[in-house]
Amino acid sequence: MKPILLHPESYKGTYKPVGGHLVLDFVNTVSYRGFPKPHDWLSRFTNLSMWARAIGLVGAPEETGMNNWAKAHPLEAGQQLEDIKNLRERLYRLLRKIHSNGKCPSRDLKAFNEDLSRTFQRQELVQWDDGTQRRLKLEWRSGIQTAELIQSEIIKSAFALMTSEKMLSTMKTCEGCDWLFLDRSQAKRRRWCTMEDCGNRAKAKRFYRQKAGKS
């Protein structure tokens, strides 16, 4: 899996979309959450727009438009980024509770229901005709900002995952960094975000422990 070249600030690692589902790649934009030195990959607005383009939520013109708007409206952009990061942490808490079969925090669940309501209010059913048949489809209402569309797509993704027993049954936590992912391996024995990262670090730790035990 190729990394997305988000600005790392002073962090030495890279971000890779290894979750196997949009909302998991979104909550994984924090590396080593809960550890002494976590790293937030959405530390700047340009990282959000770059992530959204790399994931496939927006195209190059939308990414450029987002960045130009952020430069012209730094206060509003900062608030949008903060809102998106608050959404991320709320979804992470809900997903971890669902994964452990625990009780979801009522405050987070209430807020997510409000997120869902706003998301569907931003859409409307329209009829389209391709020349042979007429069908209905959901389209976004006009006047919605790109960052709002990104939020809405993430919320829809979260809803789809949270209500799918099949997908939830394959959701796991990396034993090294706590990132979330769907285990689609045939044997269902995946333990790491990637073998190249946490998998190799775990192997190296085992090697040094064994070597120290023999000395």
mmCIF file of C-alpha atoms in Angstrom, residues 22-212:
data_model
loop_
_atom_site.group_PDB
_atom_site.id
_atom_site.type_symbol
_atom_site.label_atom_id
_atom_site.label_comp_id
_atom_site.label_asym_id
_atom_site.label_seq_id
_atom_site.Cartn_x
_atom_site.Cartn_y
_atom_site.Cartn_z
ATOM 1 C CA LEU A 22 -13.471 4.984 4.109
ATOM 2 C CA VAL A 23 -14.407 5.676 7.714
ATOM 3 C CA LEU A 24 -11.537 3.505 9.008
ATOM 4 C CA ASP A 25 -9.009 5.323 6.837
ATOM 5 C CA PHE A 26 -10.472 8.534 8.247
ATOM 6 C CA VAL A 27 -10.167 7.608 11.940
ATOM 7 C CA ASN A 28 -6.669 6.285 11.193
ATOM 8 C CA THR A 29 -5.491 9.822 10.414
ATOM 9 C CA VAL A 30 -4.118 9.766 13.965
ATOM 10 C CA SER A 31 -1.041 7.601 14.395
ATOM 11 C CA TYR A 32 -0.502 5.987 17.812
ATOM 12 C CA ARG A 33 -3.659 7.427 19.343
ATOM 13 C CA GLY A 34 -3.539 6.867 23.101
ATOM 14 C CA PHE A 35 0.255 6.469 23.107
ATOM 15 C CA PRO A 36 2.636 8.992 24.719
ATOM 16 C CA LYS A 37 3.360 10.752 21.412
ATOM 17 C CA PRO A 38 0.394 10.490 18.997
ATOM 18 C CA HIS A 39 0.542 12.220 15.615
ATOM 19 C CA ASP A 40 -2.409 13.962 13.977
ATOM 20 C CA TRP A 41 -2.181 13.792 10.180
ATOM 21 C CA LEU A 42 -4.917 16.424 9.834
ATOM 22 C CA SER A 43 -2.835 19.093 11.519
ATOM 23 C CA ARG A 44 -3.370 21.466 8.595
ATOM 24 C CA PHE A 45 -6.173 22.112 6.100
ATOM 25 C CA THR A 46 -4.026 21.217 3.099
ATOM 26 C CA ASN A 47 -3.515 17.735 4.550
ATOM 27 C CA LEU A 48 -7.297 17.313 4.708
ATOM 28 C CA SER A 49 -7.749 18.303 1.065
ATOM 29 C CA MET A 50 -4.822 16.106 -0.044
ATOM 30 C CA TRP A 51 -6.189 13.145 1.937
ATOM 31 C CA ALA A 52 -9.659 13.620 0.457
ATOM 32 C CA ARG A 53 -8.279 13.664 -3.074
ATOM 33 C CA ALA A 54 -6.033 10.621 -2.539
ATOM 34 C CA ILE A 55 -8.917 8.659 -1.004
ATOM 35 C CA GLY A 56 -11.131 9.554 -3.967
ATOM 36 C CA LEU A 57 -13.634 11.894 -2.338
ATOM 37 C CA VAL A 58 -12.669 14.905 -4.466
ATOM 38 C CA GLY A 59 -10.765 15.574 -7.662
ATOM 39 C CA ALA A 60 -7.836 17.876 -8.357
ATOM 40 C CA PRO A 61 -10.021 20.940 -9.096
ATOM 41 C CA GLU A 62 -11.902 20.504 -5.804
ATOM 42 C CA GLU A 63 -8.629 20.095 -3.884
ATOM 43 C CA THR A 64 -7.288 23.324 -5.382
ATOM 44 C CA GLY A 65 -10.575 25.082 -4.675
ATOM 45 C CA MET A 66 -10.523 23.961 -1.049
ATOM 46 C CA ASN A 67 -6.984 25.220 -0.538
ATOM 47 C CA ASN A 68 -7.695 28.570 -2.218
ATOM 48 C CA TRP A 69 -10.812 29.024 -0.095
ATOM 49 C CA ALA A 70 -8.855 28.166 3.066
ATOM 50 C CA LYS A 71 -6.229 30.795 2.253
ATOM 51 C CA ALA A 72 -8.943 33.414 1.755
ATOM 52 C CA HIS A 73 -10.923 32.361 4.843
ATOM 53 C CA PRO A 74 -8.407 31.087 7.427
ATOM 54 C CA LEU A 75 -10.725 31.379 10.438
ATOM 55 C CA GLU A 76 -13.586 29.511 8.766
ATOM 56 C CA ALA A 77 -11.166 26.886 7.424
ATOM 57 C CA GLY A 78 -9.739 26.384 10.876
ATOM 58 C CA GLN A 79 -13.220 25.830 12.281
ATOM 59 C CA GLN A 80 -14.102 23.375 9.505
ATOM 60 C CA LEU A 81 -10.924 21.423 10.201
ATOM 61 C CA GLU A 82 -11.698 21.365 13.923
ATOM 62 C CA ASP A 83 -15.244 20.145 13.225
ATOM 63 C CA ILE A 84 -13.929 17.337 11.028
ATOM 64 C CA LYS A 85 -11.401 16.271 13.664
ATOM 65 C CA ASN A 86 -14.126 16.278 16.322
ATOM 66 C CA LEU A 87 -16.185 14.043 14.041
ATOM 67 C CA ARG A 88 -13.186 11.749 13.628
ATOM 68 C CA GLU A 89 -12.703 11.289 17.369
ATOM 69 C CA ARG A 90 -16.431 10.750 17.889
ATOM 70 C CA LEU A 91 -16.505 8.041 15.222
ATOM 71 C CA TYR A 92 -13.379 6.418 16.639
ATOM 72 C CA ARG A 93 -14.925 6.153 20.093
ATOM 73 C CA LEU A 94 -18.125 4.680 18.671
ATOM 74 C CA LEU A 95 -16.293 2.167 16.490
ATOM 75 C CA ARG A 96 -14.084 0.994 19.334
ATOM 76 C CA LYS A 97 -17.103 0.469 21.564
ATOM 77 C CA ILE A 98 -18.960 -1.398 18.822
ATOM 78 C CA HIS A 99 -15.865 -3.499 18.151
ATOM 79 C CA SER A 100 -15.581 -4.492 21.817
ATOM 80 C CA ASN A 101 -19.341 -5.076 22.120
ATOM 81 C CA GLY A 102 -19.479 -2.269 24.667
ATOM 82 C CA LYS A 103 -22.095 0.388 25.281
ATOM 83 C CA CYS A 104 -21.702 3.404 23.006
ATOM 84 C CA PRO A 105 -21.322 6.740 24.820
ATOM 85 C CA SER A 106 -24.779 8.315 24.741
ATOM 86 C CA ARG A 107 -23.336 11.752 23.953
ATOM 87 C CA ASP A 108 -21.438 10.431 20.941
ATOM 88 C CA LEU A 109 -24.402 8.420 19.706
ATOM 89 C CA LYS A 110 -26.706 11.433 19.979
ATOM 90 C CA ALA A 111 -24.199 13.610 18.108
ATOM 91 C CA PHE A 112 -23.809 10.976 15.380
ATOM 92 C CA ASN A 113 -27.571 10.809 14.913
ATOM 93 C CA GLU A 114 -27.502 14.576 14.425
ATOM 94 C CA ASP A 115 -24.643 14.117 11.929
ATOM 95 C CA LEU A 116 -26.763 11.624 10.013
ATOM 96 C CA SER A 117 -29.759 13.931 9.984
ATOM 97 C CA ARG A 118 -27.715 16.829 8.569
ATOM 98 C CA THR A 119 -26.144 14.550 5.975
ATOM 99 C CA PHE A 120 -29.469 13.405 4.549
ATOM 100 C CA GLN A 121 -30.817 16.951 4.644
ATOM 101 C CA ARG A 122 -28.001 17.863 2.267
ATOM 102 C CA GLN A 123 -29.306 15.407 -0.329
ATOM 103 C CA GLU A 124 -32.403 15.099 -2.454
ATOM 104 C CA LEU A 125 -33.924 12.512 -4.745
ATOM 105 C CA VAL A 126 -33.914 13.422 -8.441
ATOM 106 C CA GLN A 127 -35.061 11.522 -11.487
ATOM 107 C CA TRP A 128 -32.719 10.973 -14.386
ATOM 108 C CA ASP A 129 -33.280 9.603 -17.861
ATOM 109 C CA ASP A 130 -30.497 7.899 -19.822
ATOM 110 C CA GLY A 131 -32.640 7.573 -22.935
ATOM 111 C CA THR A 132 -33.881 4.062 -22.202
ATOM 112 C CA GLN A 133 -35.121 4.195 -18.623
ATOM 113 C CA ARG A 134 -35.912 6.584 -15.812
ATOM 114 C CA ARG A 135 -34.462 6.089 -12.354
ATOM 115 C CA LEU A 136 -34.221 7.953 -9.046
ATOM 116 C CA LYS A 137 -30.906 8.828 -7.434
ATOM 117 C CA LEU A 138 -29.611 10.898 -4.525
ATOM 118 C CA GLU A 139 -27.797 14.095 -5.360
ATOM 119 C CA TRP A 140 -26.243 16.750 -3.190
ATOM 120 C CA ARG A 141 -28.166 19.991 -2.913
ATOM 121 C CA SER A 142 -26.547 23.057 -4.458
ATOM 122 C CA GLY A 143 -24.544 25.459 -2.332
ATOM 123 C CA ILE A 144 -22.858 22.848 -0.152
ATOM 124 C CA GLN A 145 -19.161 23.393 0.501
ATOM 125 C CA THR A 146 -16.657 20.708 -0.450
ATOM 126 C CA ALA A 147 -15.582 20.157 3.170
ATOM 127 C CA GLU A 148 -19.236 19.535 4.085
ATOM 128 C CA LEU A 149 -19.487 16.965 1.296
ATOM 129 C CA ILE A 150 -16.379 15.225 2.622
ATOM 130 C CA GLN A 151 -17.901 15.112 6.099
ATOM 131 C CA SER A 152 -21.160 13.752 4.727
ATOM 132 C CA GLU A 153 -19.491 10.986 2.741
ATOM 133 C CA ILE A 154 -17.550 9.945 5.841
ATOM 134 C CA ILE A 155 -20.746 9.911 7.909
ATOM 135 C CA LYS A 156 -22.521 7.762 5.315
ATOM 136 C CA SER A 157 -19.529 5.413 5.310
ATOM 137 C CA ALA A 158 -19.627 5.171 9.102
ATOM 138 C CA PHE A 159 -23.338 4.399 9.071
ATOM 139 C CA ALA A 160 -22.820 1.659 6.469
ATOM 140 C CA LEU A 161 -20.079 0.013 8.530
ATOM 141 C CA MET A 162 -21.798 0.349 11.890
ATOM 142 C CA THR A 163 -24.946 -1.340 10.608
ATOM 143 C CA SER A 164 -23.217 -4.198 8.760
ATOM 144 C CA GLU A 165 -22.696 -7.300 10.879
ATOM 145 C CA LYS A 166 -20.656 -8.845 8.070
ATOM 146 C CA MET A 167 -18.145 -6.006 7.938
ATOM 147 C CA LEU A 168 -18.062 -5.501 11.703
ATOM 148 C CA SER A 169 -17.166 -9.165 12.151
ATOM 149 C CA THR A 170 -13.959 -8.564 10.170
ATOM 150 C CA MET A 171 -12.947 -5.325 11.908
ATOM 151 C CA LYS A 172 -9.733 -5.575 13.917
ATOM 152 C CA THR A 173 -7.263 -3.370 15.764
ATOM 153 C CA CYS A 174 -3.582 -3.372 14.834
ATOM 154 C CA GLU A 175 -1.628 -4.936 17.689
ATOM 155 C CA GLY A 176 1.121 -2.371 17.236
ATOM 156 C CA CYS A 177 -0.438 1.057 16.665
ATOM 157 C CA ASP A 178 -4.183 0.583 17.348
ATOM 158 C CA TRP A 179 -5.262 1.512 13.811
ATOM 159 C CA LEU A 180 -8.532 -0.093 12.745
ATOM 160 C CA PHE A 181 -8.903 -2.236 9.622
ATOM 161 C CA LEU A 182 -11.105 -4.830 7.966
ATOM 162 C CA ASP A 183 -9.393 -8.211 7.794
ATOM 163 C CA ARG A 184 -10.158 -9.485 4.299
ATOM 164 C CA SER A 185 -7.387 -12.087 4.323
ATOM 165 C CA GLN A 186 -8.467 -15.621 3.489
ATOM 166 C CA ALA A 187 -7.337 -17.073 6.818
ATOM 167 C CA LYS A 188 -8.595 -14.062 8.817
ATOM 168 C CA ARG A 189 -5.302 -13.945 10.742
ATOM 169 C CA ARG A 190 -4.182 -10.415 9.957
ATOM 170 C CA ARG A 191 -2.716 -8.760 13.062
ATOM 171 C CA TRP A 192 -1.046 -5.611 11.781
ATOM 172 C CA CYS A 193 -1.902 -2.442 9.899
ATOM 173 C CA THR A 194 0.873 -3.551 7.527
ATOM 174 C CA MET A 195 3.676 -6.093 7.846
ATOM 175 C CA GLU A 196 6.114 -3.453 6.547
ATOM 176 C CA ASP A 197 5.402 -1.213 9.531
ATOM 177 C CA CYS A 198 4.041 -2.655 12.774
ATOM 178 C CA GLY A 199 4.612 -6.259 11.682
ATOM 179 C CA ASN A 200 8.325 -5.746 11.113
ATOM 180 C CA ARG A 201 8.705 -3.731 14.313
ATOM 181 C CA ALA A 202 7.123 -6.584 16.277
ATOM 182 C CA LYS A 203 9.473 -9.093 14.623
ATOM 183 C CA ALA A 204 12.465 -6.920 15.466
ATOM 184 C CA LYS A 205 11.365 -6.657 19.118
ATOM 185 C CA ARG A 206 10.989 -10.443 19.359
ATOM 186 C CA PHE A 207 14.422 -10.926 17.828
ATOM 187 C CA TYR A 208 16.121 -8.582 20.297
ATOM 188 C CA ARG A 209 14.276 -10.137 23.261
ATOM 189 C CA GLN A 210 15.376 -13.606 22.182
ATOM 190 C CA LYS A 211 18.931 -12.403 21.632
ATOM 191 C CA ALA A 212 18.979 -10.740 25.063
#
